[in-house]
mmCIF file with all atom_site columns, C-alpha atoms in Angstrom:
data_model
loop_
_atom_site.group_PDB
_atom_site.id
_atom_site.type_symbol
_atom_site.label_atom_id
_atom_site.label_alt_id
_atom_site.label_comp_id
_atom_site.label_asym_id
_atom_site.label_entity_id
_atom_site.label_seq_id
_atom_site.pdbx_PDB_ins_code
_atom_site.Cartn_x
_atom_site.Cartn_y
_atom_site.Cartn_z
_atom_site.occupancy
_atom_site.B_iso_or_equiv
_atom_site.pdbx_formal_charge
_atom_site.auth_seq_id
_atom_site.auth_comp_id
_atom_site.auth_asym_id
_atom_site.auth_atom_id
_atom_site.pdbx_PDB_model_num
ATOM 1   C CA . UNK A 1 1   ? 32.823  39.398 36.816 1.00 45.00 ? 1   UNK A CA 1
ATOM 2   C CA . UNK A 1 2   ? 30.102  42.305 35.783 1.00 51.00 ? 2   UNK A CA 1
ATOM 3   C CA . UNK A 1 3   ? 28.840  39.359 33.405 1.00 58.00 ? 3   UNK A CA 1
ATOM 4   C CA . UNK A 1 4   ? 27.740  37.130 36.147 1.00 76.00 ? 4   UNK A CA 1
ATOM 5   C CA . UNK A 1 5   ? 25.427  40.220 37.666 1.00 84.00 ? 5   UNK A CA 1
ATOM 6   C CA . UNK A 1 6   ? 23.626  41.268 33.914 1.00 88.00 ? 6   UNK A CA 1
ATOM 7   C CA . UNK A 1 7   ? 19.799  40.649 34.289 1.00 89.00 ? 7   UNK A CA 1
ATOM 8   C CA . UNK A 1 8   ? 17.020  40.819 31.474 1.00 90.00 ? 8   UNK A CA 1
ATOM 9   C CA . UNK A 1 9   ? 13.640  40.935 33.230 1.00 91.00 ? 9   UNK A CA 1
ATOM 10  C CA . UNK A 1 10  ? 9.943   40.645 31.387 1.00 91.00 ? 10  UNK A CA 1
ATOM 11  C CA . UNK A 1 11  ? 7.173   41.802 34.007 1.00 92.00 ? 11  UNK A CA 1
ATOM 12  C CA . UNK A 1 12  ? 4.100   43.718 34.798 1.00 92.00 ? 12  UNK A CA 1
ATOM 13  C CA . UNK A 1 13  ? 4.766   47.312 36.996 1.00 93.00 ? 13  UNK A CA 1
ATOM 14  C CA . UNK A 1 14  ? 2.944   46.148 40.334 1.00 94.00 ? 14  UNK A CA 1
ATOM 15  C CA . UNK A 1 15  ? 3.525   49.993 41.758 1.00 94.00 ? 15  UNK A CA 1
ATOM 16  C CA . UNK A 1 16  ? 5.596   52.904 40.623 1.00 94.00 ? 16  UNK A CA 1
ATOM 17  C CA . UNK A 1 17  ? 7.082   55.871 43.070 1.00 94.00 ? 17  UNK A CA 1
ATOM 18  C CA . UNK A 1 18  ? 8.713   58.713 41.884 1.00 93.00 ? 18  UNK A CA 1
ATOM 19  C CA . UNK A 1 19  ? 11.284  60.189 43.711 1.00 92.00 ? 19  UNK A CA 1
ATOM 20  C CA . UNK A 1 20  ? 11.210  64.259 43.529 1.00 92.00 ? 20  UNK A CA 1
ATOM 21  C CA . UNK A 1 21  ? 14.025  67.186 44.925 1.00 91.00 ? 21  UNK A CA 1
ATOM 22  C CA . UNK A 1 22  ? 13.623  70.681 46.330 1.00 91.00 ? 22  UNK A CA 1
ATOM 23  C CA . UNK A 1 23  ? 13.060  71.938 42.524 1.00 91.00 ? 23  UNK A CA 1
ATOM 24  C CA . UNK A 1 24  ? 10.268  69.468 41.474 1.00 89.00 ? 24  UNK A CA 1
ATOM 25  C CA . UNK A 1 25  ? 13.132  67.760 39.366 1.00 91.00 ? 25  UNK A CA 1
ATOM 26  C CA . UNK A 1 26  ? 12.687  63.808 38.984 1.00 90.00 ? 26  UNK A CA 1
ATOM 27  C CA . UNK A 1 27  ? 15.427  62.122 40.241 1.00 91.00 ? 27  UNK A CA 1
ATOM 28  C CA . UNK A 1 28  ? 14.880  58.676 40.878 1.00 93.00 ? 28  UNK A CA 1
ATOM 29  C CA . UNK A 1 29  ? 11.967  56.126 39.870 1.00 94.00 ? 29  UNK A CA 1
ATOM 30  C CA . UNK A 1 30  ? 11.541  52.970 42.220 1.00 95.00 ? 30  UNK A CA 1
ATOM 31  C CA . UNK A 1 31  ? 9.654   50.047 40.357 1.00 95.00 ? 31  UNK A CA 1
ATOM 32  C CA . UNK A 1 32  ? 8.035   47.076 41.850 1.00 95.00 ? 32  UNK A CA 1
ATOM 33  C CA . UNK A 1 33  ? 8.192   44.522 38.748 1.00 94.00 ? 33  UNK A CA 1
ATOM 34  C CA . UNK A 1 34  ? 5.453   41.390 39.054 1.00 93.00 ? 34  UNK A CA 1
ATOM 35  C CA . UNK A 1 35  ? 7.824   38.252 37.643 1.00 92.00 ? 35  UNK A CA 1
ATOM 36  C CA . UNK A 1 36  ? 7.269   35.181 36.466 1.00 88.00 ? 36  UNK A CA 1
ATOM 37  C CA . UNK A 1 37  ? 10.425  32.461 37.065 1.00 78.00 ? 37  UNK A CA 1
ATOM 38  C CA . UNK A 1 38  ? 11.015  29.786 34.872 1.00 71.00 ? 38  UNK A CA 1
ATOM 39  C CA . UNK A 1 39  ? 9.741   26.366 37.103 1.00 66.00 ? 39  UNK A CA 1
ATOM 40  C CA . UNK A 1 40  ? 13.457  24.550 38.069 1.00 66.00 ? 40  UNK A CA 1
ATOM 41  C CA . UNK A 1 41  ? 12.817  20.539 39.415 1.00 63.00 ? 41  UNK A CA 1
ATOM 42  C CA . UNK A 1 42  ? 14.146  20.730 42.882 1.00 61.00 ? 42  UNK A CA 1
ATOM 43  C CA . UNK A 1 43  ? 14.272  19.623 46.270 1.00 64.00 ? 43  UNK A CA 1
ATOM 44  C CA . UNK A 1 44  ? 11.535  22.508 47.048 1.00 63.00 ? 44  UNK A CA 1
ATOM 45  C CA . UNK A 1 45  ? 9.493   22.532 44.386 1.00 59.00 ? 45  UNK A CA 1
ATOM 46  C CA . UNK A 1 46  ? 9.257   18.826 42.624 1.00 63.00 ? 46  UNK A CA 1
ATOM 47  C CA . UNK A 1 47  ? 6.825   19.725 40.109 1.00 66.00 ? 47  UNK A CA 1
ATOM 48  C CA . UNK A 1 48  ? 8.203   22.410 38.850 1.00 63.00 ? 48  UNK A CA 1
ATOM 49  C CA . UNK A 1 49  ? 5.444   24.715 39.476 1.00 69.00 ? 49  UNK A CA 1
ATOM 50  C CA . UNK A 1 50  ? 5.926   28.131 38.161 1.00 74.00 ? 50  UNK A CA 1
ATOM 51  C CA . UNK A 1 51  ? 6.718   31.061 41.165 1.00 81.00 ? 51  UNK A CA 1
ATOM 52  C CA . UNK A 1 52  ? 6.018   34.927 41.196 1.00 87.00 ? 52  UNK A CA 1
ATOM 53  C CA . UNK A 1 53  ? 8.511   37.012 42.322 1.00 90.00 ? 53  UNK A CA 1
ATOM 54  C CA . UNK A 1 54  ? 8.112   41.348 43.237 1.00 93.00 ? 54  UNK A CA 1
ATOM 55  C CA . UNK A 1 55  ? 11.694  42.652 42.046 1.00 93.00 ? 55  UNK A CA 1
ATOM 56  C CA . UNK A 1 56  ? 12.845  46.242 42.539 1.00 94.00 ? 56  UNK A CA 1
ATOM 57  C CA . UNK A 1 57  ? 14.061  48.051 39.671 1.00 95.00 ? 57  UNK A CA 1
ATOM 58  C CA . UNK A 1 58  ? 15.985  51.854 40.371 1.00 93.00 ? 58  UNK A CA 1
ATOM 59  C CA . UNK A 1 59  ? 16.163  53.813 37.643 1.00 92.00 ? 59  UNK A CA 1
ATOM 60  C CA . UNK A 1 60  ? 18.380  57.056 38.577 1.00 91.00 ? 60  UNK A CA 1
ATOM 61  C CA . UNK A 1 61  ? 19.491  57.546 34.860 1.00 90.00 ? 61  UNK A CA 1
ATOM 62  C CA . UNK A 1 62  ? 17.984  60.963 33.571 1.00 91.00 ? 62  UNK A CA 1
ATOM 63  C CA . UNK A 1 63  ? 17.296  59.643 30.117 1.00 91.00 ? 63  UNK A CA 1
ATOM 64  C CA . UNK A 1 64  ? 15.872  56.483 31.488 1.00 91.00 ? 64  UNK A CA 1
ATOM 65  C CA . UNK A 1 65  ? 13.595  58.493 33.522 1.00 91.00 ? 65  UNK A CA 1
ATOM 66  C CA . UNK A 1 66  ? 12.486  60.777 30.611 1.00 90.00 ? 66  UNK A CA 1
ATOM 67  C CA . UNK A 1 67  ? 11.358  57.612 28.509 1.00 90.00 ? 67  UNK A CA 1
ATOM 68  C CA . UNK A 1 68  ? 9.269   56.335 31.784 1.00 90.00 ? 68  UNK A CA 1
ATOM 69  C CA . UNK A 1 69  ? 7.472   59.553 31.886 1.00 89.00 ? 69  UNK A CA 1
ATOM 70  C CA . UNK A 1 70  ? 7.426   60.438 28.346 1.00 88.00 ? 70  UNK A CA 1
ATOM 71  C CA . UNK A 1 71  ? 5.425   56.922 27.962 1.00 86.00 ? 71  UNK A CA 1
ATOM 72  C CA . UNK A 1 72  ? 2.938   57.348 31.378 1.00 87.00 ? 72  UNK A CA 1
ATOM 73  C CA . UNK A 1 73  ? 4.653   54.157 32.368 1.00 88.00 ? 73  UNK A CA 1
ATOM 74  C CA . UNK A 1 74  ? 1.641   53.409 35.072 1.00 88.00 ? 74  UNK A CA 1
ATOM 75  C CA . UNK A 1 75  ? 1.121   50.141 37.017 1.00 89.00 ? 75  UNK A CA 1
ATOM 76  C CA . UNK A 1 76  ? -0.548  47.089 35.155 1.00 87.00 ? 76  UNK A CA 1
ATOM 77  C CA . UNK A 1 77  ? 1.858   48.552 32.095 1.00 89.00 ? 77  UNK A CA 1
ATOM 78  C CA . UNK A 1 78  ? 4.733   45.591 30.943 1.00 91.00 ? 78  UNK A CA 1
ATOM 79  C CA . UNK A 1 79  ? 8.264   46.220 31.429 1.00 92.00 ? 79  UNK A CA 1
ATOM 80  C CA . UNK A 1 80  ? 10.929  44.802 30.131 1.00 92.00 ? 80  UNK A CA 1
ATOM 81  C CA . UNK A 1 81  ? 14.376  45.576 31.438 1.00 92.00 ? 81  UNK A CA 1
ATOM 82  C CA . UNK A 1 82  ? 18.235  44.380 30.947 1.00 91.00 ? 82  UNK A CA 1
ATOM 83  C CA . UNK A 1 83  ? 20.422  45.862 33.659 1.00 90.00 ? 83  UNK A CA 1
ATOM 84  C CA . UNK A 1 84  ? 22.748  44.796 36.245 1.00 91.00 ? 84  UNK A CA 1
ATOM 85  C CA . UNK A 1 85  ? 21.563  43.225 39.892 1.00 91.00 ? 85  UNK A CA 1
ATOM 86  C CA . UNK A 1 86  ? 22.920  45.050 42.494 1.00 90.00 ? 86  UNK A CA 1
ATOM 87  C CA . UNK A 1 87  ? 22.918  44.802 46.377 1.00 89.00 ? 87  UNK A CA 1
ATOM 88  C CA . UNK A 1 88  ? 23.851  46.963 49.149 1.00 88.00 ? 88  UNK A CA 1
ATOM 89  C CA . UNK A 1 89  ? 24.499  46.934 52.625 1.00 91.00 ? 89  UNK A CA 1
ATOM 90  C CA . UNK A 1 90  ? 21.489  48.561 54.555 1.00 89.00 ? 90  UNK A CA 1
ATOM 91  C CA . UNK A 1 91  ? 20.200  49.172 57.874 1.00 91.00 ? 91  UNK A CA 1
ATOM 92  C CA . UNK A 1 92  ? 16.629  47.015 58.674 1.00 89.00 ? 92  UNK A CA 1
ATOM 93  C CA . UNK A 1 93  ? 14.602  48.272 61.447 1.00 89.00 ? 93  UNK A CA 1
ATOM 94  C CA . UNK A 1 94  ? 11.607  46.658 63.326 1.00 89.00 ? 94  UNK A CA 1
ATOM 95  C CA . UNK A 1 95  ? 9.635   47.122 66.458 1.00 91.00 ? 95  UNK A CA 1
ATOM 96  C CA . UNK A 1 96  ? 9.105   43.733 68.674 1.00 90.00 ? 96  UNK A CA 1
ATOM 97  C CA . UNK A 1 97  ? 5.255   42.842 68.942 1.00 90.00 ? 97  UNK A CA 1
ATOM 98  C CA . UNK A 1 98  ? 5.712   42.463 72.919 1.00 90.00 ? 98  UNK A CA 1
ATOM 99  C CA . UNK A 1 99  ? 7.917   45.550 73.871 1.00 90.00 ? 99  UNK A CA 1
ATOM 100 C CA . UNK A 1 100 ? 6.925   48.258 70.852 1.00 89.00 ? 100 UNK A CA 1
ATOM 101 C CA . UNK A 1 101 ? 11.233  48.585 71.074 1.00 92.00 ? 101 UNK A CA 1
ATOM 102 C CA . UNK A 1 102 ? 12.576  49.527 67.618 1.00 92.00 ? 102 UNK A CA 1
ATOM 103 C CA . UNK A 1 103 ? 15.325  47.373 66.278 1.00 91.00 ? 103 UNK A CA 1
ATOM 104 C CA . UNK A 1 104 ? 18.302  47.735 64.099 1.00 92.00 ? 104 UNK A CA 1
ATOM 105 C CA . UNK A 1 105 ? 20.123  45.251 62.214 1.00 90.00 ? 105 UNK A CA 1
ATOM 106 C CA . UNK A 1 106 ? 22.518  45.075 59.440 1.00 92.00 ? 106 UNK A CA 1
ATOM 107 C CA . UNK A 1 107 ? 20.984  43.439 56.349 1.00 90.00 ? 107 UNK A CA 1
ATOM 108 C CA . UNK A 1 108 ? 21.060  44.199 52.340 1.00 90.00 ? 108 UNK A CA 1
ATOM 109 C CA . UNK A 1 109 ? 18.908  45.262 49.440 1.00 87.00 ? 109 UNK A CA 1
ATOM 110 C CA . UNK A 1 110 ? 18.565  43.903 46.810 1.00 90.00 ? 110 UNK A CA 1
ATOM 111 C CA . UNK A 1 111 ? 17.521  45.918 43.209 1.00 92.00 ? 111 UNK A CA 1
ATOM 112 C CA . UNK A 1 112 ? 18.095  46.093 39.179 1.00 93.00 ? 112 UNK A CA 1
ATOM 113 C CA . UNK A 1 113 ? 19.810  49.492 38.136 1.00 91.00 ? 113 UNK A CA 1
ATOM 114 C CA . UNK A 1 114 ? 18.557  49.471 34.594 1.00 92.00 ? 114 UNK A CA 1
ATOM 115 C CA . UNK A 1 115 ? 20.897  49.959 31.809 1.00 91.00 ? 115 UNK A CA 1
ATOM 116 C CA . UNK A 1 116 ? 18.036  49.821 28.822 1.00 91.00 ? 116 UNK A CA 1
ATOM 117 C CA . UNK A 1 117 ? 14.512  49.868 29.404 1.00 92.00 ? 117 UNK A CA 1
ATOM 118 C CA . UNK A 1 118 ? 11.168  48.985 26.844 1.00 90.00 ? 118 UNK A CA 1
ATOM 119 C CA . UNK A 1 119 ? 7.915   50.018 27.660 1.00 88.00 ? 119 UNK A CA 1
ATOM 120 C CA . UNK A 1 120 ? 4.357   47.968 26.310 1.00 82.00 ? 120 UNK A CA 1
ATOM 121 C CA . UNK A 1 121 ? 1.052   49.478 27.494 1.00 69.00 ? 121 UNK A CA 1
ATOM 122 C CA . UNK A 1 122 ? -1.543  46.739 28.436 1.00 63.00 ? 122 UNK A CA 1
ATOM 123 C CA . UNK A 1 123 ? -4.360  49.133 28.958 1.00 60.00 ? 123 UNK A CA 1
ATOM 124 C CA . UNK A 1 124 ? -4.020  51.509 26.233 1.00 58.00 ? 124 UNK A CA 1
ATOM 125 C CA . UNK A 1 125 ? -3.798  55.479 27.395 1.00 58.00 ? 125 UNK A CA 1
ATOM 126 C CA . UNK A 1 126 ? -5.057  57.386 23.778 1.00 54.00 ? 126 UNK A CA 1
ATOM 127 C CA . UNK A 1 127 ? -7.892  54.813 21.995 1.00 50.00 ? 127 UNK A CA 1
ATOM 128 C CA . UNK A 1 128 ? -10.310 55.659 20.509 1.00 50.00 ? 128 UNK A CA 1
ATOM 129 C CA . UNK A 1 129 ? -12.959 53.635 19.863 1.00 49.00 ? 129 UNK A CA 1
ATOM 130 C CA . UNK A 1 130 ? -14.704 53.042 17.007 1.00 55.00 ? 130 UNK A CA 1
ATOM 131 C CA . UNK A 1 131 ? -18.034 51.285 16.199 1.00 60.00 ? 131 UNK A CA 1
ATOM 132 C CA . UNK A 1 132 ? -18.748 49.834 12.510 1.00 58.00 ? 132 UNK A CA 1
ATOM 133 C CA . UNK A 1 133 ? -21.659 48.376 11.896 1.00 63.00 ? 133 UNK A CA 1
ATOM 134 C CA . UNK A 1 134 ? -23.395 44.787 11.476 1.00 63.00 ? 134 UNK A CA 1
ATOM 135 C CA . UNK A 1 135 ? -23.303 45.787 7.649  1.00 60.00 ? 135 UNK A CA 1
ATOM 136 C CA . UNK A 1 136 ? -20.181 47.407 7.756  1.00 56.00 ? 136 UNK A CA 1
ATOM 137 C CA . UNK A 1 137 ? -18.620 44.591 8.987  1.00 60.00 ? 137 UNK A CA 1
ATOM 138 C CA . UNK A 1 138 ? -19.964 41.771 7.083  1.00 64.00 ? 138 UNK A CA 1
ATOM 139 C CA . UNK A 1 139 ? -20.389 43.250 3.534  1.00 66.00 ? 139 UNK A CA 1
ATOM 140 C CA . UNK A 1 140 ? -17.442 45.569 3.019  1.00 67.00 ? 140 UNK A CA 1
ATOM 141 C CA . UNK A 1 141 ? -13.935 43.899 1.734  1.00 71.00 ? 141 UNK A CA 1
ATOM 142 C CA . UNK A 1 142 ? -10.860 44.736 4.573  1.00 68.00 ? 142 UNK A CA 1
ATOM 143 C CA . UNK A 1 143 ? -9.511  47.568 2.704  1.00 76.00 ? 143 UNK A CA 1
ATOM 144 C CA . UNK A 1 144 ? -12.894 49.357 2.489  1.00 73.00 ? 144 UNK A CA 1
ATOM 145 C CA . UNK A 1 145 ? -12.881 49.223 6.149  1.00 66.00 ? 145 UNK A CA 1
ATOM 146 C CA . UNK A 1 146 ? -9.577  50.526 6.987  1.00 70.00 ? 146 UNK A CA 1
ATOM 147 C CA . UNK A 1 147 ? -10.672 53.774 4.101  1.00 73.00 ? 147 UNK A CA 1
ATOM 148 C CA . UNK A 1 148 ? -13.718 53.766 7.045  1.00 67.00 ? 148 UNK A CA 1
ATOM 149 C CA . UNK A 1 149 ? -12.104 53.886 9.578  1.00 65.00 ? 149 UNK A CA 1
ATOM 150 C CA . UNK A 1 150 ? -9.091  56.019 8.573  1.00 67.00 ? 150 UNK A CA 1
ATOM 151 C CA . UNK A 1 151 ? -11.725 58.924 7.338  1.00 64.00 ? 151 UNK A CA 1
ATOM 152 C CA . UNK A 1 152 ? -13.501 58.549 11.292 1.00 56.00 ? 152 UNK A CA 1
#
């Protein structure tokens, strides 16, 4: 049955929050993932256009949590995650618009507790950048360059 629930996502981190203790410890880091679904021919959507979906990944494993940190994982980074979609029972408040009551009802959330998790920076954190030349560039052979470049 656990088959059925595996998920492997590919997707952009649209915000990060970092969940903390008493003792500063990191305990818990919520992801919004930015998602891209494969376009499926149906009733709602006849030409197959391509739809965006925000999922929740929540990573409570310590060394999961360690590689997310170690890396600066930081929105606009790329994710890519295989885990296992889970969904709970949960309380879901609102307050009407014409009263200002607060309401309760029973609902469910929905999230990916990741079992393995890969990390690919879009916007580079440590570059530096280096500027050759117009003669540098168009005169030396490709291995010249790297020597240039490796001595910089």
């Amino acid at each position: 049955m656990a088959i059925q629930n595996q998920i492997i996502l590919n997707g952009q981190i649209k915000k990060i929050r970092i969940i903390m203790n008493e003792e500063k410890d990191v305990i818990q880091i919520n992801i919004s993932l930015l998602v891209i679904r494969r376009p499926q021919v149906a009733v709602g959507n006849k030409k197959g256009e391509t739809k965006t979906d925000v999922v929740q990944v929540w990573a409570r494993d310590k060394r999961i949590i360690d590689y997310l940190i170690s890396h600066h994982a930081t929105e606009g980074d790329m994710l890519e995650v295989s885990g296992v979609f889970c969904t709970l029972r949960s309380n879901k408040h609102f307050i009407c618009p014409s009263c200002g009551r607060k309401n309760t009802y029973q609902g469910t959330s929905s999230f990916v507790h990741p079992m393995c998790v890969r990390l690919d920076e879009l916007k580079p954190k440590n570059v530096e950048i280096v500027n050759l030349s117009e003669t540098e560039r168009c005169y030396l052979s490709r291995d010249e360059i790297w020597e240039i470049l490796r001595e910089r």
